[in-house]
């Protein structure tokens, strides 16, 4: 199943995972180590605010792989641009013109 494949893949990549971790826990462990891995996550994880925040807090460009609804979330976009100003490129059009978001970027 997908969970077993994900578990084995993460383990083979050197992540510290256990058989009892949920898919969300696996993805959180991965993106906190390498934010680019959000691109490989399923749509459910890309729309999970906790997962996306964990990504963009240390890899601002990870916003490009987030679900559109989270690109429009001010907290998520602020975290992304606080990490890397160019992350603003991937925020929603409304947030690209938000004074607070732009100033943080």
PDB file of N, CA and C in Angstrom:
ATOM      1  N   UNK A   1       0.831  -1.191   0.000  1.00  0.00           N
ATOM      2  CA  UNK A   1       0.000   0.000   0.000  1.00  0.00           C
ATOM      3  C   UNK A   1       0.870   1.246   0.000  1.00  0.00           C
ATOM      4  N   UNK A   2       0.247   2.404  -0.181  1.00  0.00           N
ATOM      5  CA  UNK A   2       0.983   3.670  -0.273  1.00  0.00           C
ATOM      6  C   UNK A   2       1.758   3.976   0.998  1.00  0.00           C
ATOM      7  N   UNK A   3       1.171   3.654   2.135  1.00  0.00           N
ATOM      8  CA  UNK A   3       1.819   3.945   3.409  1.00  0.00           C
ATOM      9  C   UNK A   3       3.104   3.144   3.550  1.00  0.00           C
ATOM     10  N   UNK A   4       3.055   1.863   3.214  1.00  0.00           N
ATOM     11  CA  UNK A   4       4.259   1.035   3.311  1.00  0.00           C
ATOM     12  C   UNK A   4       5.344   1.516   2.354  1.00  0.00           C
ATOM     13  N   UNK A   5       4.930   1.911   1.153  1.00  0.00           N
ATOM     14  CA  UNK A   5       5.899   2.419   0.180  1.00  0.00           C
ATOM     15  C   UNK A   5       6.531   3.715   0.673  1.00  0.00           C
ATOM     16  N   UNK A   6       5.714   4.588   1.230  1.00  0.00           N
ATOM     17  CA  UNK A   6       6.230   5.858   1.751  1.00  0.00           C
ATOM     18  C   UNK A   6       7.185   5.603   2.909  1.00  0.00           C
ATOM     19  N   UNK A   7       6.790   4.720   3.809  1.00  0.00           N
ATOM     20  CA  UNK A   7       7.635   4.393   4.956  1.00  0.00           C
ATOM     21  C   UNK A   7       9.003   3.885   4.484  1.00  0.00           C
ATOM     22  N   UNK A   8       9.007   2.946   3.550  1.00  0.00           N
ATOM     23  CA  UNK A   8      10.267   2.396   3.052  1.00  0.00           C
ATOM     24  C   UNK A   8      11.097   3.450   2.325  1.00  0.00           C
ATOM     25  N   UNK A   9      10.428   4.284   1.546  1.00  0.00           N
ATOM     26  CA  UNK A   9      11.153   5.334   0.824  1.00  0.00           C
ATOM     27  C   UNK A   9      11.820   6.302   1.796  1.00  0.00           C
ATOM     28  N   UNK A  10      11.074   6.738   2.810  1.00  0.00           N
ATOM     29  CA  UNK A  10      11.648   7.667   3.777  1.00  0.00           C
ATOM     30  C   UNK A  10      12.779   7.009   4.567  1.00  0.00           C
ATOM     31  N   UNK A  11      12.592   5.775   4.929  1.00  0.00           N
ATOM     32  CA  UNK A  11      13.640   5.068   5.671  1.00  0.00           C
ATOM     33  C   UNK A  11      14.897   4.946   4.806  1.00  0.00           C
ATOM     34  N   UNK A  12      14.722   4.604   3.525  1.00  0.00           N
ATOM     35  CA  UNK A  12      15.860   4.467   2.619  1.00  0.00           C
ATOM     36  C   UNK A  12      16.574   5.790   2.374  1.00  0.00           C
ATOM     37  N   UNK A  13      15.854   6.884   2.531  1.00  0.00           N
ATOM     38  CA  UNK A  13      16.452   8.210   2.362  1.00  0.00           C
ATOM     39  C   UNK A  13      17.152   8.667   3.635  1.00  0.00           C
ATOM     40  N   UNK A  14      17.092   7.864   4.671  1.00  0.00           N
ATOM     41  CA  UNK A  14      17.800   8.178   5.901  1.00  0.00           C
ATOM     42  C   UNK A  14      16.978   8.905   6.950  1.00  0.00           C
ATOM     43  N   UNK A  15      15.671   9.064   6.719  1.00  0.00           N
ATOM     44  CA  UNK A  15      14.833   9.713   7.711  1.00  0.00           C
ATOM     45  C   UNK A  15      14.582   8.762   8.870  1.00  0.00           C
ATOM     46  N   UNK A  16      14.488   9.335  10.056  1.00  0.00           N
ATOM     47  CA  UNK A  16      14.182   8.532  11.237  1.00  0.00           C
ATOM     48  C   UNK A  16      12.674   8.366  11.311  1.00  0.00           C
ATOM     49  N   UNK A  17      12.204   7.218  10.907  1.00  0.00           N
ATOM     50  CA  UNK A  17      10.771   6.944  10.888  1.00  0.00           C
ATOM     51  C   UNK A  17      10.507   5.632  11.610  1.00  0.00           C
ATOM     52  N   UNK A  18       9.289   5.512  12.099  1.00  0.00           N
ATOM     53  CA  UNK A  18       8.872   4.268  12.723  1.00  0.00           C
ATOM     54  C   UNK A  18       7.648   3.740  12.004  1.00  0.00           C
ATOM     55  N   UNK A  19       7.387   2.480  12.139  1.00  0.00           N
ATOM     56  CA  UNK A  19       6.259   1.842  11.462  1.00  0.00           C
ATOM     57  C   UNK A  19       4.912   2.380  11.932  1.00  0.00           C
ATOM     58  N   UNK A  20       4.893   3.048  13.066  1.00  0.00           N
ATOM     59  CA  UNK A  20       3.636   3.514  13.641  1.00  0.00           C
ATOM     60  C   UNK A  20       3.300   4.958  13.270  1.00  0.00           C
ATOM     61  N   UNK A  21       4.134   5.572  12.443  1.00  0.00           N
ATOM     62  CA  UNK A  21       3.895   6.958  12.048  1.00  0.00           C
ATOM     63  C   UNK A  21       2.783   7.026  11.004  1.00  0.00           C
ATOM     64  N   UNK A  22       1.985   8.080  11.082  1.00  0.00           N
ATOM     65  CA  UNK A  22       0.955   8.315  10.067  1.00  0.00           C
ATOM     66  C   UNK A  22       1.611   8.936   8.833  1.00  0.00           C
ATOM     67  N   UNK A  23       0.871   8.990   7.729  1.00  0.00           N
ATOM     68  CA  UNK A  23       1.388   9.631   6.523  1.00  0.00           C
ATOM     69  C   UNK A  23       1.755  11.086   6.813  1.00  0.00           C
ATOM     70  N   UNK A  24       0.919  11.760   7.572  1.00  0.00           N
ATOM     71  CA  UNK A  24       1.202  13.161   7.899  1.00  0.00           C
ATOM     72  C   UNK A  24       2.507  13.272   8.684  1.00  0.00           C
ATOM     73  N   UNK A  25       2.723  12.392   9.635  1.00  0.00           N
ATOM     74  CA  UNK A  25       3.960  12.422  10.419  1.00  0.00           C
ATOM     75  C   UNK A  25       5.175  12.168   9.526  1.00  0.00           C
ATOM     76  N   UNK A  26       5.032  11.253   8.566  1.00  0.00           N
ATOM     77  CA  UNK A  26       6.127  10.980   7.628  1.00  0.00           C
ATOM     78  C   UNK A  26       6.448  12.220   6.794  1.00  0.00           C
ATOM     79  N   UNK A  27       5.395  12.840   6.265  1.00  0.00           N
ATOM     80  CA  UNK A  27       5.597  14.026   5.423  1.00  0.00           C
ATOM     81  C   UNK A  27       6.177  15.167   6.259  1.00  0.00           C
ATOM     82  N   UNK A  28       5.684  15.363   7.475  1.00  0.00           N
ATOM     83  CA  UNK A  28       6.236  16.402   8.341  1.00  0.00           C
ATOM     84  C   UNK A  28       7.728  16.171   8.595  1.00  0.00           C
ATOM     85  N   UNK A  29       8.104  14.948   8.865  1.00  0.00           N
ATOM     86  CA  UNK A  29       9.517  14.634   9.094  1.00  0.00           C
ATOM     87  C   UNK A  29      10.340  14.954   7.854  1.00  0.00           C
ATOM     88  N   UNK A  30       9.796  14.645   6.702  1.00  0.00           N
ATOM     89  CA  UNK A  30      10.522  14.875   5.448  1.00  0.00           C
ATOM     90  C   UNK A  30      10.682  16.360   5.143  1.00  0.00           C
ATOM     91  N   UNK A  31       9.582  17.119   5.190  1.00  0.00           N
ATOM     92  CA  UNK A  31       9.662  18.530   4.791  1.00  0.00           C
ATOM     93  C   UNK A  31      10.439  19.371   5.784  1.00  0.00           C
ATOM     94  N   UNK A  32      10.512  18.935   7.033  1.00  0.00           N
ATOM     95  CA  UNK A  32      11.307  19.675   8.007  1.00  0.00           C
ATOM     96  C   UNK A  32      12.792  19.464   7.768  1.00  0.00           C
ATOM     97  N   UNK A  33      13.123  18.401   7.050  1.00  0.00           N
ATOM     98  CA  UNK A  33      14.506  18.138   6.685  1.00  0.00           C
ATOM     99  C   UNK A  33      14.839  18.737   5.328  1.00  0.00           C
ATOM    100  N   UNK A  34      13.899  18.618   4.400  1.00  0.00           N
ATOM    101  CA  UNK A  34      14.106  19.109   3.041  1.00  0.00           C
ATOM    102  C   UNK A  34      12.779  19.627   2.495  1.00  0.00           C
ATOM    103  N   UNK A  35      12.602  20.932   2.521  1.00  0.00           N
ATOM    104  CA  UNK A  35      11.350  21.547   2.107  1.00  0.00           C
ATOM    105  C   UNK A  35      10.951  21.260   0.670  1.00  0.00           C
ATOM    106  N   UNK A  36      11.908  20.931  -0.177  1.00  0.00           N
ATOM    107  CA  UNK A  36      11.598  20.622  -1.569  1.00  0.00           C
ATOM    108  C   UNK A  36      10.754  19.355  -1.690  1.00  0.00           C
ATOM    109  N   UNK A  37      10.755  18.529  -0.655  1.00  0.00           N
ATOM    110  CA  UNK A  37      10.005  17.280  -0.706  1.00  0.00           C
ATOM    111  C   UNK A  37       8.495  17.485  -0.686  1.00  0.00           C
ATOM    112  N   UNK A  38       8.037  18.683  -0.351  1.00  0.00           N
ATOM    113  CA  UNK A  38       6.601  18.948  -0.406  1.00  0.00           C
ATOM    114  C   UNK A  38       6.078  18.728  -1.824  1.00  0.00           C
ATOM    115  N   UNK A  39       6.910  18.960  -2.814  1.00  0.00           N
ATOM    116  CA  UNK A  39       6.505  18.775  -4.211  1.00  0.00           C
ATOM    117  C   UNK A  39       6.058  17.336  -4.475  1.00  0.00           C
ATOM    118  N   UNK A  40       6.619  16.383  -3.752  1.00  0.00           N
ATOM    119  CA  UNK A  40       6.291  14.975  -3.963  1.00  0.00           C
ATOM    120  C   UNK A  40       5.115  14.499  -3.119  1.00  0.00           C
ATOM    121  N   UNK A  41       4.643  15.347  -2.230  1.00  0.00           N
ATOM    122  CA  UNK A  41       3.532  14.965  -1.352  1.00  0.00           C
ATOM    123  C   UNK A  41       2.219  14.939  -2.127  1.00  0.00           C
ATOM    124  N   UNK A  42       1.251  14.234  -1.581  1.00  0.00           N
ATOM    125  CA  UNK A  42      -0.062  14.192  -2.240  1.00  0.00           C
ATOM    126  C   UNK A  42      -0.818  15.499  -1.989  1.00  0.00           C
ATOM    127  N   UNK A  43      -1.908  15.676  -2.711  1.00  0.00           N
ATOM    128  CA  UNK A  43      -2.678  16.924  -2.623  1.00  0.00           C
ATOM    129  C   UNK A  43      -3.192  17.192  -1.216  1.00  0.00           C
ATOM    130  N   UNK A  44      -3.537  16.135  -0.500  1.00  0.00           N
ATOM    131  CA  UNK A  44      -4.030  16.310   0.868  1.00  0.00           C
ATOM    132  C   UNK A  44      -2.962  16.950   1.753  1.00  0.00           C
ATOM    133  N   UNK A  45      -1.732  16.516   1.610  1.00  0.00           N
ATOM    134  CA  UNK A  45      -0.639  17.072   2.414  1.00  0.00           C
ATOM    135  C   UNK A  45      -0.298  18.496   1.968  1.00  0.00           C
ATOM    136  N   UNK A  46      -0.408  18.772   0.675  1.00  0.00           N
ATOM    137  CA  UNK A  46      -0.139  20.118   0.160  1.00  0.00           C
ATOM    138  C   UNK A  46      -1.204  21.114   0.609  1.00  0.00           C
ATOM    139  N   UNK A  47      -2.349  20.597   1.054  1.00  0.00           N
ATOM    140  CA  UNK A  47      -3.440  21.447   1.545  1.00  0.00           C
ATOM    141  C   UNK A  47      -3.514  21.445   3.067  1.00  0.00           C
ATOM    142  N   UNK A  48      -2.585  20.766   3.718  1.00  0.00           N
ATOM    143  CA  UNK A  48      -2.566  20.692   5.177  1.00  0.00           C
ATOM    144  C   UNK A  48      -1.736  21.858   5.716  1.00  0.00           C
ATOM    145  N   UNK A  49      -2.374  22.745   6.442  1.00  0.00           N
ATOM    146  CA  UNK A  49      -1.699  23.957   6.908  1.00  0.00           C
ATOM    147  C   UNK A  49      -0.486  23.643   7.777  1.00  0.00           C
ATOM    148  N   UNK A  50      -0.592  22.665   8.644  1.00  0.00           N
ATOM    149  CA  UNK A  50       0.535  22.320   9.514  1.00  0.00           C
ATOM    150  C   UNK A  50       1.741  21.861   8.690  1.00  0.00           C
ATOM    151  N   UNK A  51       1.492  21.044   7.687  1.00  0.00           N
ATOM    152  CA  UNK A  51       2.570  20.539   6.832  1.00  0.00           C
ATOM    153  C   UNK A  51       3.207  21.685   6.041  1.00  0.00           C
ATOM    154  N   UNK A  52       2.367  22.530   5.456  1.00  0.00           N
ATOM    155  CA  UNK A  52       2.893  23.624   4.643  1.00  0.00           C
ATOM    156  C   UNK A  52       3.637  24.640   5.507  1.00  0.00           C
ATOM    157  N   UNK A  53       3.122  24.950   6.681  1.00  0.00           N
ATOM    158  CA  UNK A  53       3.843  25.856   7.578  1.00  0.00           C
ATOM    159  C   UNK A  53       5.203  25.276   7.971  1.00  0.00           C
ATOM    160  N   UNK A  54       5.244  23.991   8.256  1.00  0.00           N
ATOM    161  CA  UNK A  54       6.516  23.350   8.604  1.00  0.00           C
ATOM    162  C   UNK A  54       7.503  23.463   7.448  1.00  0.00           C
ATOM    163  N   UNK A  55       6.989  23.422   6.243  1.00  0.00           N
ATOM    164  CA  UNK A  55       7.845  23.544   5.057  1.00  0.00           C
ATOM    165  C   UNK A  55       8.360  24.964   4.898  1.00  0.00           C
ATOM    166  N   UNK A  56       7.440  25.928   4.825  1.00  0.00           N
ATOM    167  CA  UNK A  56       7.841  27.291   4.463  1.00  0.00           C
ATOM    168  C   UNK A  56       8.604  28.011   5.564  1.00  0.00           C
ATOM    169  N   UNK A  57       8.499  27.538   6.778  1.00  0.00           N
ATOM    170  CA  UNK A  57       9.254  28.189   7.860  1.00  0.00           C
ATOM    171  C   UNK A  57      10.761  28.018   7.679  1.00  0.00           C
ATOM    172  N   UNK A  58      11.164  26.971   6.976  1.00  0.00           N
ATOM    173  CA  UNK A  58      12.604  26.817   6.722  1.00  0.00           C
ATOM    174  C   UNK A  58      12.939  26.738   5.233  1.00  0.00           C
ATOM    175  N   UNK A  59      11.924  26.758   4.381  1.00  0.00           N
ATOM    176  CA  UNK A  59      12.134  26.758   2.935  1.00  0.00           C
ATOM    177  C   UNK A  59      11.009  27.568   2.304  1.00  0.00           C
ATOM    178  N   UNK A  60      11.195  28.882   2.272  1.00  0.00           N
ATOM    179  CA  UNK A  60      10.151  29.791   1.823  1.00  0.00           C
ATOM    180  C   UNK A  60       9.629  29.510   0.430  1.00  0.00           C
ATOM    181  N   UNK A  61      10.496  29.013  -0.436  1.00  0.00           N
ATOM    182  CA  UNK A  61      10.062  28.708  -1.796  1.00  0.00           C
ATOM    183  C   UNK A  61       9.130  27.508  -1.852  1.00  0.00           C
ATOM    184  N   UNK A  62       9.006  26.798  -0.751  1.00  0.00           N
ATOM    185  CA  UNK A  62       8.074  25.675  -0.690  1.00  0.00           C
ATOM    186  C   UNK A  62       6.637  26.111  -0.900  1.00  0.00           C
ATOM    187  N   UNK A  63       6.378  27.395  -0.777  1.00  0.00           N
ATOM    188  CA  UNK A  63       5.026  27.912  -1.002  1.00  0.00           C
ATOM    189  C   UNK A  63       4.542  27.575  -2.409  1.00  0.00           C
ATOM    190  N   UNK A  64       5.464  27.445  -3.344  1.00  0.00           N
ATOM    191  CA  UNK A  64       5.070  27.124  -4.721  1.00  0.00           C
ATOM    192  C   UNK A  64       4.374  25.772  -4.832  1.00  0.00           C
ATOM    193  N   UNK A  65       4.608  24.879  -3.895  1.00  0.00           N
ATOM    194  CA  UNK A  65       4.011  23.544  -3.941  1.00  0.00           C
ATOM    195  C   UNK A  65       2.776  23.402  -3.063  1.00  0.00           C
ATOM    196  N   UNK A  66       2.414  24.466  -2.375  1.00  0.00           N
ATOM    197  CA  UNK A  66       1.239  24.435  -1.500  1.00  0.00           C
ATOM    198  C   UNK A  66      -0.040  24.523  -2.330  1.00  0.00           C
ATOM    199  N   UNK A  67      -1.119  24.040  -1.751  1.00  0.00           N
ATOM    200  CA  UNK A  67      -2.429  24.185  -2.384  1.00  0.00           C
ATOM    201  C   UNK A  67      -2.769  25.672  -2.474  1.00  0.00           C
ATOM    202  N   UNK A  68      -3.535  26.033  -3.488  1.00  0.00           N
ATOM    203  CA  UNK A  68      -3.894  27.440  -3.710  1.00  0.00           C
ATOM    204  C   UNK A  68      -4.522  28.081  -2.487  1.00  0.00           C
ATOM    205  N   UNK A  69      -5.340  27.321  -1.777  1.00  0.00           N
ATOM    206  CA  UNK A  69      -5.998  27.889  -0.590  1.00  0.00           C
ATOM    207  C   UNK A  69      -4.977  28.326   0.452  1.00  0.00           C
ATOM    208  N   UNK A  70      -3.850  27.643   0.532  1.00  0.00           N
ATOM    209  CA  UNK A  70      -2.824  28.026   1.500  1.00  0.00           C
ATOM    210  C   UNK A  70      -1.915  29.122   0.960  1.00  0.00           C
ATOM    211  N   UNK A  71      -1.817  29.242  -0.348  1.00  0.00           N
ATOM    212  CA  UNK A  71      -1.086  30.373  -0.934  1.00  0.00           C
ATOM    213  C   UNK A  71      -1.823  31.673  -0.637  1.00  0.00           C
ATOM    214  N   UNK A  72      -3.123  31.552  -0.369  1.00  0.00           N
ATOM    215  CA  UNK A  72      -3.951  32.718  -0.043  1.00  0.00           C
ATOM    216  C   UNK A  72      -4.082  32.921   1.464  1.00  0.00           C
ATOM    217  N   UNK A  73      -3.439  32.079   2.251  1.00  0.00           N
ATOM    218  CA  UNK A  73      -3.487  32.173   3.706  1.00  0.00           C
ATOM    219  C   UNK A  73      -2.375  33.115   4.171  1.00  0.00           C
ATOM    220  N   UNK A  74      -2.749  34.177   4.835  1.00  0.00           N
ATOM    221  CA  UNK A  74      -1.776  35.197   5.224  1.00  0.00           C
ATOM    222  C   UNK A  74      -0.698  34.652   6.148  1.00  0.00           C
ATOM    223  N   UNK A  75      -1.071  33.817   7.104  1.00  0.00           N
ATOM    224  CA  UNK A  75      -0.081  33.256   8.035  1.00  0.00           C
ATOM    225  C   UNK A  75       0.960  32.427   7.284  1.00  0.00           C
ATOM    226  N   UNK A  76       0.504  31.633   6.340  1.00  0.00           N
ATOM    227  CA  UNK A  76       1.409  30.780   5.569  1.00  0.00           C
ATOM    228  C   UNK A  76       2.327  31.640   4.699  1.00  0.00           C
ATOM    229  N   UNK A  77       1.743  32.603   3.997  1.00  0.00           N
ATOM    230  CA  UNK A  77       2.555  33.456   3.129  1.00  0.00           C
ATOM    231  C   UNK A  77       3.541  34.303   3.927  1.00  0.00           C
ATOM    232  N   UNK A  78       3.132  34.794   5.082  1.00  0.00           N
ATOM    233  CA  UNK A  78       4.063  35.545   5.934  1.00  0.00           C
ATOM    234  C   UNK A  78       5.237  34.667   6.372  1.00  0.00           C
ATOM    235  N   UNK A  79       4.955  33.434   6.743  1.00  0.00           N
ATOM    236  CA  UNK A  79       6.030  32.526   7.152  1.00  0.00           C
ATOM    237  C   UNK A  79       6.982  32.273   5.988  1.00  0.00           C
ATOM    238  N   UNK A  80       6.432  32.118   4.799  1.00  0.00           N
ATOM    239  CA  UNK A  80       7.260  31.865   3.619  1.00  0.00           C
ATOM    240  C   UNK A  80       8.162  33.052   3.310  1.00  0.00           C
ATOM    241  N   UNK A  81       7.590  34.243   3.269  1.00  0.00           N
ATOM    242  CA  UNK A  81       8.396  35.410   2.900  1.00  0.00           C
ATOM    243  C   UNK A  81       9.351  35.834   4.021  1.00  0.00           C
ATOM    244  N   UNK A  82       9.012  35.505   5.254  1.00  0.00           N
ATOM    245  CA  UNK A  82       9.936  35.771   6.354  1.00  0.00           C
ATOM    246  C   UNK A  82      11.184  34.913   6.210  1.00  0.00           C
ATOM    247  N   UNK A  83      11.018  33.716   5.676  1.00  0.00           N
ATOM    248  CA  UNK A  83      12.156  32.837   5.453  1.00  0.00           C
ATOM    249  C   UNK A  83      12.932  33.242   4.210  1.00  0.00           C
ATOM    250  N   UNK A  84      12.195  33.562   3.146  1.00  0.00           N
ATOM    251  CA  UNK A  84      12.837  33.887   1.870  1.00  0.00           C
ATOM    252  C   UNK A  84      11.912  34.824   1.104  1.00  0.00           C
ATOM    253  N   UNK A  85      12.312  36.049   0.974  1.00  0.00           N
ATOM    254  CA  UNK A  85      11.474  37.079   0.381  1.00  0.00           C
ATOM    255  C   UNK A  85      10.918  36.759  -0.990  1.00  0.00           C
ATOM    256  N   UNK A  86      11.694  36.041  -1.792  1.00  0.00           N
ATOM    257  CA  UNK A  86      11.220  35.695  -3.133  1.00  0.00           C
ATOM    258  C   UNK A  86      10.043  34.731  -3.105  1.00  0.00           C
ATOM    259  N   UNK A  87       9.741  34.173  -1.946  1.00  0.00           N
ATOM    260  CA  UNK A  87       8.559  33.327  -1.818  1.00  0.00           C
ATOM    261  C   UNK A  87       7.286  34.085  -2.132  1.00  0.00           C
ATOM    262  N   UNK A  88       7.358  35.419  -2.074  1.00  0.00           N
ATOM    263  CA  UNK A  88       6.205  36.259  -2.396  1.00  0.00           C
ATOM    264  C   UNK A  88       5.674  35.954  -3.796  1.00  0.00           C
ATOM    265  N   UNK A  89       6.546  35.532  -4.658  1.00  0.00           N
ATOM    266  CA  UNK A  89       6.165  35.190  -6.041  1.00  0.00           C
ATOM    267  C   UNK A  89       5.043  34.156  -6.076  1.00  0.00           C
ATOM    268  N   UNK A  90       4.964  33.310  -5.074  1.00  0.00           N
ATOM    269  CA  UNK A  90       4.009  32.200  -5.072  1.00  0.00           C
ATOM    270  C   UNK A  90       2.776  32.459  -4.210  1.00  0.00           C
ATOM    271  N   UNK A  91       2.739  33.599  -3.551  1.00  0.00           N
ATOM    272  CA  UNK A  91       1.563  33.954  -2.747  1.00  0.00           C
ATOM    273  C   UNK A  91       0.406  34.313  -3.681  1.00  0.00           C
ATOM    274  N   UNK A  92      -0.794  34.305  -3.138  1.00  0.00           N
ATOM    275  CA  UNK A  92      -1.958  34.690  -3.937  1.00  0.00           C
ATOM    276  C   UNK A  92      -1.821  36.150  -4.372  1.00  0.00           C
ATOM    277  N   UNK A  93      -2.541  36.526  -5.415  1.00  0.00           N
ATOM    278  CA  UNK A  93      -2.452  37.902  -5.918  1.00  0.00           C
ATOM    279  C   UNK A  93      -2.882  38.906  -4.849  1.00  0.00           C
ATOM    280  N   UNK A  94      -3.873  38.562  -4.050  1.00  0.00           N
ATOM    281  CA  UNK A  94      -4.298  39.467  -2.980  1.00  0.00           C
ATOM    282  C   UNK A  94      -3.167  39.705  -1.976  1.00  0.00           C
ATOM    283  N   UNK A  95      -2.453  38.645  -1.622  1.00  0.00           N
ATOM    284  CA  UNK A  95      -1.384  38.790  -0.630  1.00  0.00           C
ATOM    285  C   UNK A  95      -0.143  39.453  -1.222  1.00  0.00           C
ATOM    286  N   UNK A  96       0.030  39.367  -2.522  1.00  0.00           N
ATOM    287  CA  UNK A  96       1.160  40.053  -3.165  1.00  0.00           C
ATOM    288  C   UNK A  96       1.013  41.568  -3.042  1.00  0.00           C
ATOM    289  N   UNK A  97      -0.210  42.022  -2.813  1.00  0.00           N
ATOM    290  CA  UNK A  97      -0.430  43.463  -2.653  1.00  0.00           C
ATOM    291  C   UNK A  97      -0.755  43.836  -1.199  1.00  0.00           C
ATOM    292  N   UNK A  98      -0.634  42.863  -0.290  1.00  0.00           N
ATOM    293  CA  UNK A  98      -0.853  43.121   1.130  1.00  0.00           C
ATOM    294  C   UNK A  98       0.389  43.803   1.712  1.00  0.00           C
ATOM    295  N   UNK A  99       0.197  44.974   2.281  1.00  0.00           N
ATOM    296  CA  UNK A  99       1.331  45.763   2.774  1.00  0.00           C
ATOM    297  C   UNK A  99       2.197  44.997   3.769  1.00  0.00           C
ATOM    298  N   UNK A 100       1.578  44.314   4.715  1.00  0.00           N
ATOM    299  CA  UNK A 100       2.349  43.584   5.735  1.00  0.00           C
ATOM    300  C   UNK A 100       3.191  42.483   5.106  1.00  0.00           C
ATOM    301  N   UNK A 101       2.602  41.732   4.201  1.00  0.00           N
ATOM    302  CA  UNK A 101       3.333  40.629   3.553  1.00  0.00           C
ATOM    303  C   UNK A 101       4.486  41.184   2.731  1.00  0.00           C
ATOM    304  N   UNK A 102       4.233  42.244   1.996  1.00  0.00           N
ATOM    305  CA  UNK A 102       5.268  42.844   1.152  1.00  0.00           C
ATOM    306  C   UNK A 102       6.405  43.398   2.009  1.00  0.00           C
ATOM    307  N   UNK A 103       6.082  44.018   3.112  1.00  0.00           N
ATOM    308  CA  UNK A 103       7.119  44.581   3.985  1.00  0.00           C
ATOM    309  C   UNK A 103       7.993  43.479   4.603  1.00  0.00           C
ATOM    310  N   UNK A 104       7.399  42.355   4.933  1.00  0.00           N
ATOM    311  CA  UNK A 104       8.177  41.250   5.502  1.00  0.00           C
ATOM    312  C   UNK A 104       9.095  40.658   4.434  1.00  0.00           C
ATOM    313  N   UNK A 105       8.590  40.614   3.203  1.00  0.00           N
ATOM    314  CA  UNK A 105       9.390  40.066   2.088  1.00  0.00           C
ATOM    315  C   UNK A 105      10.589  40.956   1.839  1.00  0.00           C
TER     316      UNK A 105
END
